[in-house]
Tab-separated table of C-alpha atoms and ligand atoms in Angstrom:
chain	number	residue	atom	x	y	z
A	104	MET	CA	27.532	1.145	0.110
A	105	ALA	CA	23.961	0.473	-0.836
A	106	LYS	CA	22.277	3.056	-3.088
A	107	LEU	CA	19.654	4.748	-0.935
A	108	ILE	CA	16.368	4.681	-2.497
A	109	ASP	CA	14.243	8.148	-1.633
A	110	GLY	CA	10.551	6.917	-1.586
A	111	LYS	CA	10.193	10.050	-0.474
A	112	ALA	CA	11.485	11.700	-3.711
A	113	ILE	CA	9.709	9.294	-5.937
A	114	ALA	CA	6.173	9.590	-4.303
A	115	ALA	CA	6.605	13.812	-4.679
A	116	THR	CA	7.162	12.694	-8.116
A	117	VAL	CA	4.112	10.550	-8.345
A	118	ARG	CA	2.177	12.820	-6.687
A	119	ALA	CA	3.164	15.668	-9.556
A	120	GLU	CA	2.113	13.546	-11.706
A	121	VAL	CA	-1.376	12.973	-10.001
A	122	ALA	CA	-1.714	16.633	-9.991
A	123	GLN	CA	-1.220	16.911	-13.872
A	124	GLU	CA	-3.416	14.095	-14.384
A	125	VAL	CA	-6.219	15.570	-12.314
A	126	ALA	CA	-5.726	19.064	-13.482
A	127	GLU	CA	-6.261	17.715	-17.320
A	128	LEU	CA	-8.972	15.972	-16.085
A	129	GLN	CA	-10.994	18.564	-14.901
A	130	GLU	CA	-9.827	21.170	-17.846
A	131	ARG	CA	-10.735	18.815	-20.506
A	132	ASP	CA	-13.725	16.496	-19.313
A	133	GLY	CA	-14.788	18.509	-16.171
A	134	VAL	CA	-14.254	15.868	-13.681
A	135	THR	CA	-12.691	16.520	-10.598
A	136	PRO	CA	-11.374	12.623	-8.598
A	137	GLY	CA	-13.183	12.540	-5.089
A	138	LEU	CA	-12.123	10.451	-1.847
A	139	ALA	CA	-14.133	9.510	0.784
A	140	VAL	CA	-12.131	8.297	3.764
A	141	VAL	CA	-14.028	6.747	6.456
A	142	ILE	CA	-12.440	6.636	9.912
A	143	VAL	CA	-14.397	4.727	13.631
A	144	GLY	CA	-12.848	4.717	16.594
A	145	ASN	CA	-9.745	7.486	17.978
A	146	ASP	CA	-6.847	5.172	17.221
A	147	PRO	CA	-4.287	8.098	17.163
A	148	ALA	CA	-2.303	6.064	14.085
A	149	SER	CA	-5.222	6.216	12.132
A	150	ARG	CA	-6.333	9.593	12.573
A	151	THR	CA	-2.403	10.775	11.797
A	152	TYR	CA	-2.842	8.708	8.237
A	153	VAL	CA	-5.653	10.278	7.614
A	154	ASN	CA	-4.774	13.069	7.664
A	155	ASN	CA	-1.906	12.676	5.305
A	156	LYS	CA	-4.159	11.126	3.263
A	157	LYS	CA	-6.198	14.185	3.025
A	158	LYS	CA	-4.005	16.151	2.901
A	159	ALA	CA	-2.261	14.451	-0.819
A	160	CYS	CA	-5.735	14.231	-1.526
A	161	ALA	CA	-5.746	18.305	-1.598
A	162	GLU	CA	-2.184	19.302	-3.132
A	163	ALA	CA	-3.157	16.806	-6.253
A	164	GLY	CA	-6.734	18.603	-6.172
A	165	ILE	CA	-8.900	15.569	-5.391
A	166	TYR	CA	-12.536	16.402	-3.452
A	167	SER	CA	-11.998	14.620	-0.432
A	168	GLU	CA	-14.632	14.259	2.389
A	169	GLU	CA	-13.872	12.467	5.707
A	170	TYR	CA	-16.770	10.396	7.620
A	171	ALA	CA	-15.619	10.305	11.229
A	172	LEU	CA	-17.815	8.039	13.582
A	173	PRO	CA	-17.776	6.730	16.896
A	174	ALA	CA	-15.632	3.238	17.970
A	175	GLU	CA	-19.005	2.625	19.548
A	176	THR	CA	-20.740	2.253	15.503
A	177	THR	CA	-22.057	-0.811	15.189
A	178	GLN	CA	-21.405	-3.137	12.128
A	179	GLN	CA	-24.907	-1.744	10.585
A	180	GLU	CA	-24.311	1.768	10.300
A	181	LEU	CA	-21.214	1.332	8.982
A	182	LEU	CA	-22.521	-0.874	6.192
A	183	ASP	CA	-25.178	1.670	5.473
A	184	LEU	CA	-22.832	4.099	5.406
A	185	ILE	CA	-20.422	2.327	2.296
A	186	GLN	CA	-24.105	2.079	0.634
A	187	VAL	CA	-24.333	5.971	0.491
A	188	LEU	CA	-20.933	6.240	-0.321
A	189	ASN	CA	-21.308	3.203	-3.071
A	190	LYS	CA	-24.329	5.337	-4.833
A	191	LYS	CA	-22.244	8.835	-4.427
A	192	GLN	CA	-22.184	10.412	-7.749
A	193	ASP	CA	-18.872	12.896	-6.947
A	194	ILE	CA	-17.076	9.730	-4.871
A	195	ASP	CA	-15.372	7.807	-7.059
A	196	GLY	CA	-13.124	6.053	-4.195
A	197	ILE	CA	-13.232	4.211	-0.486
A	198	LEU	CA	-11.090	3.975	1.350
A	199	VAL	CA	-11.946	2.320	5.039
A	200	GLN	CA	-9.139	2.991	7.519
A	201	LEU	CA	-8.193	-0.648	8.774
A	202	PRO	CA	-7.608	-1.531	11.663
A	203	LEU	CA	-11.662	-1.428	12.358
A	204	PRO	CA	-12.317	-1.373	16.151
A	205	LYS	CA	-12.844	-4.814	17.838
A	206	GLY	CA	-16.113	-5.574	17.119
A	207	LEU	CA	-16.760	-5.240	13.386
A	208	ASP	CA	-15.891	-7.188	10.627
A	209	GLU	CA	-13.067	-6.097	8.261
A	210	LYS	CA	-14.053	-8.306	6.474
A	211	ALA	CA	-17.869	-7.866	5.328
A	212	VAL	CA	-16.462	-3.770	5.258
A	213	ILE	CA	-14.294	-4.384	2.490
A	214	GLU	CA	-16.629	-6.400	0.803
A	215	ALA	CA	-19.871	-4.281	0.498
A	216	ILE	CA	-17.286	-1.694	-0.966
A	217	ASP	CA	-18.298	-1.299	-4.544
A	218	PRO	CA	-15.529	-3.163	-6.643
A	219	GLY	CA	-15.021	-0.486	-9.071
A	220	LYS	CA	-14.649	2.356	-6.232
A	221	ASP	CA	-12.456	0.013	-3.573
A	222	VAL	CA	-9.261	2.029	-3.825
A	223	ASP	CA	-7.511	-0.135	-1.586
A	224	ALA	CA	-7.560	-3.185	-3.786
A	225	PHE	CA	-9.170	-5.106	-0.847
A	226	HIS	CA	-12.238	-6.336	-2.402
A	227	GLU	CA	-11.825	-10.086	-3.436
A	228	SER	CA	-13.347	-9.517	-7.028
A	229	ASN	CA	-9.812	-6.581	-7.417
A	230	VAL	CA	-7.670	-9.099	-5.267
A	231	GLY	CA	-8.352	-12.422	-8.008
A	232	ARG	CA	-7.977	-9.168	-10.612
A	233	ILE	CA	-4.673	-8.514	-9.731
A	234	MET	CA	-4.208	-13.228	-9.575
A	235	ILE	CA	-5.074	-13.073	-13.185
A	236	GLY	CA	-2.783	-9.517	-14.376
A	237	ASN	CA	-6.823	-7.881	-15.110
A	238	PHE	CA	-6.697	-5.376	-12.827
A	239	HIS	CA	-7.648	-1.360	-12.622
A	240	PHE	CA	-6.187	-0.813	-8.921
A	241	LEU	CA	-3.189	-2.430	-7.238
A	242	PRO	CA	-3.262	-2.544	-3.586
A	243	CYS	CA	-0.683	0.469	-2.926
A	244	THR	CA	1.480	-0.533	-0.460
A	245	PRO	CA	2.793	-3.483	-3.146
A	246	ALA	CA	2.544	-0.647	-6.395
A	247	GLY	CA	4.075	1.413	-4.512
A	248	VAL	CA	7.524	-1.577	-4.149
A	249	MET	CA	6.860	-1.984	-7.612
A	250	GLU	CA	6.947	1.906	-8.428
A	251	LEU	CA	10.342	1.844	-6.191
A	252	LEU	CA	12.327	-0.893	-8.231
A	253	ARG	CA	11.130	1.070	-11.952
A	254	SER	CA	12.720	4.810	-10.812
A	255	GLU	CA	16.133	2.603	-10.238
A	256	GLY	CA	15.943	0.754	-13.002
A	257	ILE	CA	16.339	-2.167	-11.092
A	258	GLU	CA	15.271	-4.962	-13.270
A	259	VAL	CA	12.764	-7.786	-11.346
A	260	ALA	CA	12.851	-9.857	-14.756
A	261	GLY	CA	14.652	-13.443	-13.681
A	262	LYS	CA	15.598	-12.545	-10.165
A	263	ASN	CA	15.003	-14.335	-6.979
A	264	CYS	CA	13.061	-12.316	-5.318
A	265	VAL	CA	11.865	-13.357	-1.516
A	266	VAL	CA	8.724	-11.797	0.652
A	267	VAL	CA	9.014	-12.052	3.694
A	268	GLY	CA	5.367	-11.672	5.023
A	269	ARG	CA	2.383	-13.167	4.145
A	270	SER	CA	-0.613	-10.806	4.539
A	271	ASN	CA	-3.435	-9.779	2.010
A	272	ILE	CA	-2.091	-6.299	2.262
A	273	VAL	CA	1.026	-6.721	2.046
A	274	GLY	CA	2.949	-9.780	1.526
A	275	LYS	CA	1.077	-11.640	-0.499
A	276	PRO	CA	-0.404	-9.317	-3.012
A	277	MET	CA	3.200	-8.040	-2.988
A	278	ALA	CA	4.764	-12.017	-4.213
A	279	MET	CA	1.800	-11.325	-7.313
A	280	LEU	CA	3.044	-8.328	-9.344
A	281	LEU	CA	6.796	-9.722	-8.296
A	282	LEU	CA	5.512	-12.096	-10.247
A	283	HIS	CA	4.116	-10.133	-13.061
A	284	GLN	CA	7.173	-8.613	-13.397
A	285	ASN	CA	8.336	-12.497	-14.130
A	286	GLY	CA	10.823	-12.558	-10.979
A	287	THR	CA	11.454	-16.349	-9.465
A	288	VAL	CA	9.206	-15.114	-5.895
A	289	THR	CA	9.643	-17.437	-3.219
A	290	VAL	CA	6.900	-16.498	-0.107
A	291	CYS	CA	8.197	-16.947	3.546
A	292	HIS	CA	5.904	-16.575	6.749
A	293	SER	CA	6.512	-17.673	10.982
A	294	LYS	CA	6.492	-21.456	9.755
A	295	THR	CA	9.025	-21.200	7.302
A	296	ALA	CA	12.045	-23.277	8.059
A	297	ASP	CA	15.611	-22.019	8.551
A	298	LEU	CA	14.299	-18.366	7.210
A	299	PRO	CA	18.330	-17.277	6.677
A	300	SER	CA	18.956	-19.110	4.566
A	301	VAL	CA	16.263	-18.564	2.110
A	302	CYS	CA	16.634	-14.867	2.295
A	303	ARG	CA	20.216	-14.910	1.516
A	304	GLY	CA	19.171	-16.466	-1.797
A	305	ALA	CA	17.915	-13.079	-2.793
A	306	ASP	CA	18.093	-11.011	-4.525
A	307	ILE	CA	15.632	-9.118	-4.125
A	308	LEU	CA	14.665	-9.275	-0.398
A	309	VAL	CA	11.353	-7.918	0.644
A	310	SER	CA	10.322	-8.015	4.320
A	311	ALA	CA	6.449	-6.971	5.477
A	312	VAL	CA	7.133	-8.726	8.822
A	313	GLY	CA	6.247	-5.827	11.620
A	314	LYS	CA	9.659	-6.058	14.106
A	315	ALA	CA	12.606	-4.433	14.479
A	316	LYS	CA	15.949	-5.532	13.803
A	317	PHE	CA	14.380	-8.574	12.395
A	318	ILE	CA	16.791	-8.968	9.025
A	319	THR	CA	19.851	-9.426	10.052
A	320	ALA	CA	23.125	-9.147	7.977
A	321	ASP	CA	23.202	-12.504	7.978
A	322	MET	CA	20.290	-12.912	5.912
A	323	VAL	CA	21.063	-10.917	3.401
A	324	LYS	CA	23.395	-11.559	-0.176
A	325	PRO	CA	26.009	-9.185	-0.376
A	326	GLY	CA	24.622	-6.724	-3.299
A	327	ALA	CA	20.769	-7.209	-3.257
A	328	VAL	CA	18.037	-4.963	-3.424
A	329	VAL	CA	16.373	-4.294	-0.040
A	330	ILE	CA	12.973	-2.970	0.674
A	331	ASP	CA	11.718	-2.296	4.029
A	332	VAL	CA	7.797	-2.156	4.358
A	333	GLY	CA	7.912	-2.531	8.476
A	334	MET	CA	6.536	0.104	9.841
A	335	ASN	CA	7.460	-0.242	13.546
A	336	ARG	CA	8.953	1.658	17.022
A	337	ASP	CA	12.487	0.835	18.208
A	338	GLU	CA	13.517	0.246	21.999
A	339	ASN	CA	13.556	4.689	21.717
A	340	GLY	CA	10.290	4.768	20.500
A	341	LYS	CA	11.649	6.077	17.166
A	342	LEU	CA	9.651	4.891	13.916
A	343	CYS	CA	12.254	2.390	12.102
A	344	GLY	CA	11.262	-0.862	9.397
A	345	ASP	CA	12.392	-4.234	9.851
A	346	VAL	CA	15.716	-4.409	8.896
A	347	ASP	CA	18.879	-4.087	10.823
A	348	PHE	CA	19.583	-1.010	8.303
A	349	THR	CA	23.049	-0.254	10.090
A	350	ALA	CA	24.503	-3.923	9.589
A	351	VAL	CA	22.912	-4.483	6.325
A	352	GLU	CA	23.624	-1.216	4.578
A	353	PRO	CA	26.803	-1.914	3.865
A	354	ILE	CA	25.803	-4.908	2.355
A	355	ALA	CA	23.119	-4.339	-0.069
A	356	SER	CA	23.322	-2.672	-3.573
A	357	TYR	CA	19.922	-0.531	-2.661
A	358	ILE	CA	18.102	-0.051	0.052
A	359	THR	CA	15.076	1.628	1.857
A	360	PRO	CA	14.796	3.606	4.529
A	361	VAL	CA	12.462	4.371	7.524
A	362	PRO	CA	11.435	6.363	7.413
A	363	GLY	CA	10.874	7.709	3.730
A	364	GLY	CA	11.477	4.624	1.489
A	365	VAL	CA	8.225	2.662	1.036
A	366	GLY	CA	5.992	4.592	3.590
A	367	PRO	CA	5.445	7.745	1.157
A	368	MET	CA	4.637	5.426	-1.524
A	369	THR	CA	1.226	4.345	-0.045
A	370	ILE	CA	-0.822	7.182	-0.415
A	371	ALA	CA	1.159	8.524	-3.527
A	372	MET	CA	-0.464	5.053	-5.908
A	373	LEU	CA	-3.859	5.584	-3.231
A	374	LEU	CA	-3.762	8.847	-5.320
A	375	LYS	CA	-3.148	6.929	-8.402
A	376	ASN	CA	-6.050	4.490	-7.953
A	377	THR	CA	-8.535	7.232	-7.145
A	378	VAL	CA	-7.769	8.920	-10.095
A	379	THR	CA	-8.129	5.874	-12.517
A	380	ALA	CA	-11.680	5.268	-11.015
A	381	ALA	CA	-13.212	9.157	-12.067
A	382	LYS	CA	-11.198	7.671	-15.469
A	383	LEU	CA	-13.637	4.648	-14.678
A	384	HIS	CA	-16.615	5.761	-13.697
A	385	CYS	CA	-17.082	9.089	-16.416
A	386	GLY	CA	-15.792	6.238	-18.741
A	387	LEU	CA	-12.467	7.408	-19.912
A	388	ALA	CA	-10.854	4.372	-19.051
A	389	GLN	CA	-11.770	0.767	-19.726
B	66	NDP	P1	0.670	-9.141	9.687
B	66	NDP	O1	1.513	-8.733	11.055
B	66	NDP	O2	-0.938	-8.990	9.392
B	66	NDP	O3	1.628	-10.153	8.285
B	66	NDP	C1	3.033	-10.351	9.452
B	66	NDP	C2	3.316	-10.900	8.414
B	66	NDP	O4	4.963	-11.852	8.946
B	66	NDP	C3	2.668	-12.549	8.884
B	66	NDP	O5	2.633	-12.941	7.122
B	66	NDP	C4	3.803	-13.658	9.618
B	66	NDP	O6	3.844	-15.201	8.545
B	66	NDP	C5	5.145	-12.900	9.290
B	66	NDP	N1	5.722	-13.075	10.409
B	66	NDP	C6	6.083	-13.034	11.902
B	66	NDP	N2	6.668	-13.058	12.803
B	66	NDP	C7	7.470	-14.184	11.620
B	66	NDP	C8	8.575	-14.441	11.725
B	66	NDP	N3	9.285	-14.906	13.280
B	66	NDP	N4	9.281	-15.540	11.033
B	66	NDP	C9	8.943	-15.151	9.101
B	66	NDP	N5	7.899	-14.400	9.058
B	66	NDP	C10	7.107	-13.807	10.227
B	66	NDP	O7	1.370	-7.103	8.746
B	66	NDP	P2	1.236	-6.524	7.480
B	66	NDP	O8	1.611	-7.262	6.498
B	66	NDP	O9	-0.174	-6.058	7.528
B	66	NDP	O10	2.320	-5.357	7.925
B	66	NDP	C11	3.527	-5.972	7.351
B	66	NDP	C12	4.523	-4.564	7.865
B	66	NDP	O11	4.421	-3.493	7.163
B	66	NDP	C13	4.243	-3.782	9.455
B	66	NDP	O12	5.334	-3.639	10.590
B	66	NDP	C14	3.473	-2.910	9.287
B	66	NDP	O13	2.919	-1.646	9.917
B	66	NDP	C15	3.867	-2.430	7.771
B	66	NDP	N6	3.275	-1.711	6.703
B	66	NDP	C16	3.587	-0.260	6.278
B	66	NDP	C17	2.904	0.205	5.225
B	66	NDP	C18	3.428	0.922	4.267
B	66	NDP	O14	2.643	2.154	4.034
B	66	NDP	N7	4.929	1.401	4.577
B	66	NDP	C19	1.541	-0.618	4.880
B	66	NDP	C20	1.517	-1.775	5.459
B	66	NDP	C21	2.010	-2.477	6.092
B	66	NDP	P3	2.407	-16.007	9.392
B	66	NDP	O15	1.525	-15.567	8.597
B	66	NDP	O16	3.163	-17.571	9.828
B	66	NDP	O17	1.778	-14.933	11.427
């Protein structure tokens, strides 16, 4: 039976640490970190994510502002807002909730964000910094996975790590962070030949595919650590990950549940990045 990695509890610890740091920043330096959250359109999932992020900010003592724009917003209107937020003194971090409605160019919007305020770490210059290991911000979901591994005392160095998925948001940065921790990393995708056999070689298996019950028991080496980034709906509409949890849990040594695994870590890491941004802006970090 695998040990369940309790992402909710670990995220609560990170959030408490962030709240403590914010309180110290306010008292000692008179600095209150500020986050602007931009949401365009009426996607219900995006609305839930934005509400959760705002609530988490409030609980940590981080100032947050929401900019809710209609789905008909033009590219130029959105870029103009980003320029305003780039200059706004009380805003340290800018988060544009993705996906954007069709017709808006996500890449151009991300590139318009001041890299020093890019708390999602999606801007090309932050991606480059992550690549060479000289970063201010780490992308929230992969950083959350690393924090889960660290909290459980799971050593990455020398381990065979397999990441399934190669998106810019999750798979690629995940691979890079495992590599920085001296894992031996394989990245898989939809064209990977004999995926089950590659996955079976993993000591640490991270799935970021977006398909329910995609990782089956025959893809998991006994004793492997299984991290499930996926957020899907099963046939009954219930939230589930990529991993066939019931079948894999008896084989793995550690496993993350969905919900309650990687998901809560993403927000905790966003708060951390916002505090880092505030410290950079007021010269308390370099
Ligand atoms: P993308 O759709 O951008 O990427 C999915 C990846 O899975 C692609 O690289 C794709 O390969 C690969 N893939 C698809 N089918 C197969 C297959 N049959 N075999 C092998 N690889 C395959 O998704 P994201 O990276 O944005 O998200 C992945 C999952 O993580 C989603 O469920 C998402 O909801 C979840 N997520 C969870 C977060 C959290 O906080 N817990 C945060 C962000 C995402 P190819 O490149 O070849 O197409």
